[in-house]
Steps between C-alpha positions, in 0.01 A plus 500: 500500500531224745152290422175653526533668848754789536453638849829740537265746724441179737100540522440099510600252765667214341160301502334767343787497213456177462137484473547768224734344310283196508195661429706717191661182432196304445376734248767483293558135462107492418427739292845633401426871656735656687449736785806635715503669820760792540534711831781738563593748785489799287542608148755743562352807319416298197195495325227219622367440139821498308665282765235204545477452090853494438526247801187324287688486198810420598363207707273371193227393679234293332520276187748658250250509193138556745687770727292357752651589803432771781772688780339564852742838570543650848715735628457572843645838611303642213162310609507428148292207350531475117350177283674411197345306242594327180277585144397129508383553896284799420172358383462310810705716777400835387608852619155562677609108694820635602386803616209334767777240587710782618252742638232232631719227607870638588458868582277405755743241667784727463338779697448276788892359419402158420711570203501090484121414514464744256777408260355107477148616452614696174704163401235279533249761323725540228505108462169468498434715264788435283376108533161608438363367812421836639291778334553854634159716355651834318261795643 
């Protein structure tokens, strides 16, 4: 892991990378949360779910003893989006979260390849809600 932003798929301009890694950065030195971005090409026949948590564990996101961290995972030849987050994440940034950040906010984008747009949205969401500044209604 190189930072917060890991863009090996190249989806980001380098102003959008860096207003990631700000925005990711930000959080952390805050609040001590940790969210990474990950995109890659293609997973090469493996398996979306296995792949993005051993990436999550092996990077240790989040504070050691709170787990509190989160992996934004894309692979892109796949059009797979998978959110990974840490047991001291999940009260706040739950499954049913993930699931309208990815289906309301990026799937959207994608479709219209604005893989970008779409890709900050979910950041910023993620922060807010990870902050607590932003409440997402579960319905």
């Amino acid at each position: 892991m190189n930072g917060p932003v890991n863009d090996l798929a190249n989806l980001l301009s380098q102003e959008e990378r860096e207003q990631a890694f700000t925005l990711l950065q930000n959080l952390n030195d805050t609040t001590g949360i940790q969210i990474a971005l990950l995109t890659i090409p293609t997973l090469q026949g493996e398996d979306l779910e296995e792949f993005s948590l051993s990436v999550a564990e092996s990077w240790k996101l989040g504070q050691e003893d709170k787990d509190t961290g989160a992996l934004l995972f894309i692979a892109l030849a796949e059009r797979s989006i998978r959110i990974e987050v840490g047991y001291g994440l999940e009260d706040s940034l739950t499954d049913m979260q993930c699931g309208k950040i990815i289906r309301e906010i990026m799937v959207p984008e994608f479709q219209q390849y604005r893989y970008s747009q779409g890709i900050i949205q979910a950041l910023q969401t993620m922060v807010g809600i990870a902050s607590g500044e932003i409440v997402i209604e579960e319905n």
